[in-house]
Amino acid sequence: MKIVIVGCGRVGGLLATELNAHGHQIAAVDFNQRSFRHLPLDFKGQTILGTGIDEDVLRNAGITEADVFIAVTDDDNTNIMAGQIAQTVYKVPQVIVRIYDPVRADIYRNLGLNVICPTRTVAGLIEEQVLGVESLRRPF
């Protein structure tokens, strides 16, 4: 698959590395050249310096042929805008965006974006562990 990843920080770099190792064609986009240090030296994908909401940058990354578009910058607004561009302008079949704010995540999920909210995910995992520990302490 052709996958465009906007944001090459820890998460984007790891995704690009893992998906590339599985044989997928990866284009990693970031506005900070130093972010590409999260990629291994043997990374076979494409790296594009620029912002994920610039259509020239996105076209250079191959968005017109992309099967998957992933936006994982550290900015919710950038991820939302990039995801909407990928979904509405370029009709990318699968668009995934990371949104930290749970309220905004719900809003954009209801508007049709495939949203991952790490804030909600981590809180849920911790809650499960806390409640699991509490249930073990209760007498039967």
Short mmCIF file of C-alpha atoms in Angstrom, two decimals, residues 24-137:
data_model
loop_
_atom_site.label_atom_id
_atom_site.label_comp_id
_atom_site.label_asym_id
_atom_site.label_seq_id
_atom_site.Cartn_x
_atom_site.Cartn_y
_atom_site.Cartn_z
CA HIS A 24 4.50 -0.73 2.28
CA GLN A 25 5.50 2.34 0.30
CA ILE A 26 5.83 5.19 2.82
CA ALA A 27 6.06 8.95 2.41
CA ALA A 28 6.86 10.74 5.68
CA VAL A 29 6.11 14.47 5.83
CA ASP A 30 7.36 16.87 8.50
CA PHE A 31 8.16 20.59 8.62
CA ASN A 32 11.21 19.98 10.82
CA GLN A 33 14.20 18.25 9.18
CA ARG A 34 15.36 17.00 12.60
CA SER A 35 12.18 14.94 12.98
CA PHE A 36 13.43 12.50 10.35
CA ARG A 37 16.02 11.33 12.89
CA HIS A 38 13.23 9.08 14.19
CA LEU A 39 13.65 7.01 11.03
CA PRO A 40 16.33 4.31 10.78
CA LEU A 41 19.29 4.80 8.46
CA ASP A 42 18.01 2.00 6.22
CA PHE A 43 14.54 3.59 5.79
CA LYS A 44 13.48 2.93 2.22
CA GLY A 45 10.59 5.40 2.11
CA GLN A 46 10.39 8.97 0.98
CA THR A 47 10.93 11.96 3.31
CA ILE A 48 9.35 15.30 2.42
CA LEU A 49 10.14 18.52 4.23
CA GLY A 50 7.02 20.65 4.55
CA THR A 51 3.68 21.02 6.26
CA GLY A 52 0.90 18.47 5.94
CA ILE A 53 -1.69 21.06 4.97
CA ASP A 54 0.24 22.36 1.95
CA GLU A 55 -1.27 20.74 -1.13
CA ASP A 56 2.00 20.98 -3.10
CA VAL A 57 3.75 19.07 -0.31
CA LEU A 58 0.95 16.49 -0.18
CA ARG A 59 1.06 15.97 -3.95
CA ASN A 60 4.86 15.59 -3.75
CA ALA A 61 4.26 12.90 -1.10
CA GLY A 62 2.00 11.04 -3.52
CA ILE A 63 -1.36 11.70 -1.90
CA THR A 64 -3.14 11.28 -5.23
CA GLU A 65 -2.12 7.60 -5.22
CA ALA A 66 -2.33 7.04 -1.46
CA ASP A 67 -4.31 4.15 -0.02
CA VAL A 68 -3.88 5.41 3.55
CA PHE A 69 -3.27 8.85 5.04
CA ILE A 70 -2.18 9.25 8.67
CA ALA A 71 -1.84 12.60 10.48
CA VAL A 72 0.10 12.37 13.76
CA THR A 73 1.69 15.79 14.26
CA ASP A 74 1.72 17.26 17.75
CA ASP A 75 -1.01 19.74 16.75
CA ASP A 76 -4.69 18.76 16.69
CA ASN A 77 -5.59 21.55 14.24
CA THR A 78 -2.97 20.45 11.73
CA ASN A 79 -4.07 16.82 12.00
CA ILE A 80 -7.73 17.76 11.54
CA MET A 81 -7.07 20.01 8.54
CA ALA A 82 -4.70 17.53 6.91
CA GLY A 83 -7.18 14.71 7.44
CA GLN A 84 -10.03 16.72 5.97
CA ILE A 85 -7.93 17.63 2.92
CA ALA A 86 -6.96 13.98 2.40
CA GLN A 87 -10.56 12.82 2.81
CA THR A 88 -12.49 15.49 0.90
CA VAL A 89 -10.06 16.82 -1.72
CA TYR A 90 -8.02 13.71 -2.52
CA LYS A 91 -10.55 11.02 -1.57
CA VAL A 92 -7.92 8.87 0.16
CA PRO A 93 -9.72 5.58 1.03
CA GLN A 94 -8.48 5.38 4.63
CA VAL A 95 -7.72 8.52 6.66
CA ILE A 96 -6.60 8.32 10.30
CA VAL A 97 -5.94 11.36 12.49
CA ARG A 98 -4.66 11.70 16.03
CA ILE A 99 -6.54 14.23 18.16
CA TYR A 100 -5.50 14.72 21.78
CA ASP A 101 -8.58 16.69 22.89
CA PRO A 102 -11.36 14.16 23.68
CA VAL A 103 -14.19 16.64 23.01
CA ARG A 104 -12.80 17.61 19.62
CA ALA A 105 -12.07 13.96 18.87
CA ASP A 106 -15.75 13.12 19.36
CA ILE A 107 -16.86 16.04 17.19
CA TYR A 108 -14.62 15.13 14.27
CA ARG A 109 -15.36 11.42 14.64
CA ASN A 110 -19.06 12.31 14.27
CA LEU A 111 -18.17 14.31 11.15
CA GLY A 112 -16.67 11.21 9.56
CA LEU A 113 -12.96 11.29 10.39
CA ASN A 114 -11.32 8.13 11.68
CA VAL A 115 -9.95 9.52 14.95
CA ILE A 116 -7.49 8.07 17.44
CA CYS A 117 -7.57 9.93 20.77
CA PRO A 118 -4.54 8.90 22.86
CA THR A 119 -5.82 10.90 25.83
CA ARG A 120 -9.00 8.85 25.98
CA THR A 121 -7.16 5.59 25.21
CA VAL A 122 -4.59 6.02 27.99
CA ALA A 123 -7.21 7.18 30.51
CA GLY A 124 -9.32 4.12 29.66
CA LEU A 125 -6.39 1.73 30.08
CA ILE A 126 -5.48 3.24 33.44
CA GLU A 127 -9.11 3.13 34.56
CA GLU A 128 -9.30 -0.56 33.61
CA GLN A 129 -6.20 -1.30 35.65
CA VAL A 130 -7.47 0.65 38.65
CA LEU A 131 -10.89 -0.96 38.55
CA GLY A 132 -9.33 -4.36 37.98
CA VAL A 133 -7.15 -3.94 41.06
CA GLU A 134 -10.14 -2.75 43.09
CA SER A 135 -12.24 -5.72 42.04
CA LEU A 136 -9.47 -8.09 43.15
CA ARG A 137 -9.52 -6.53 46.62
#
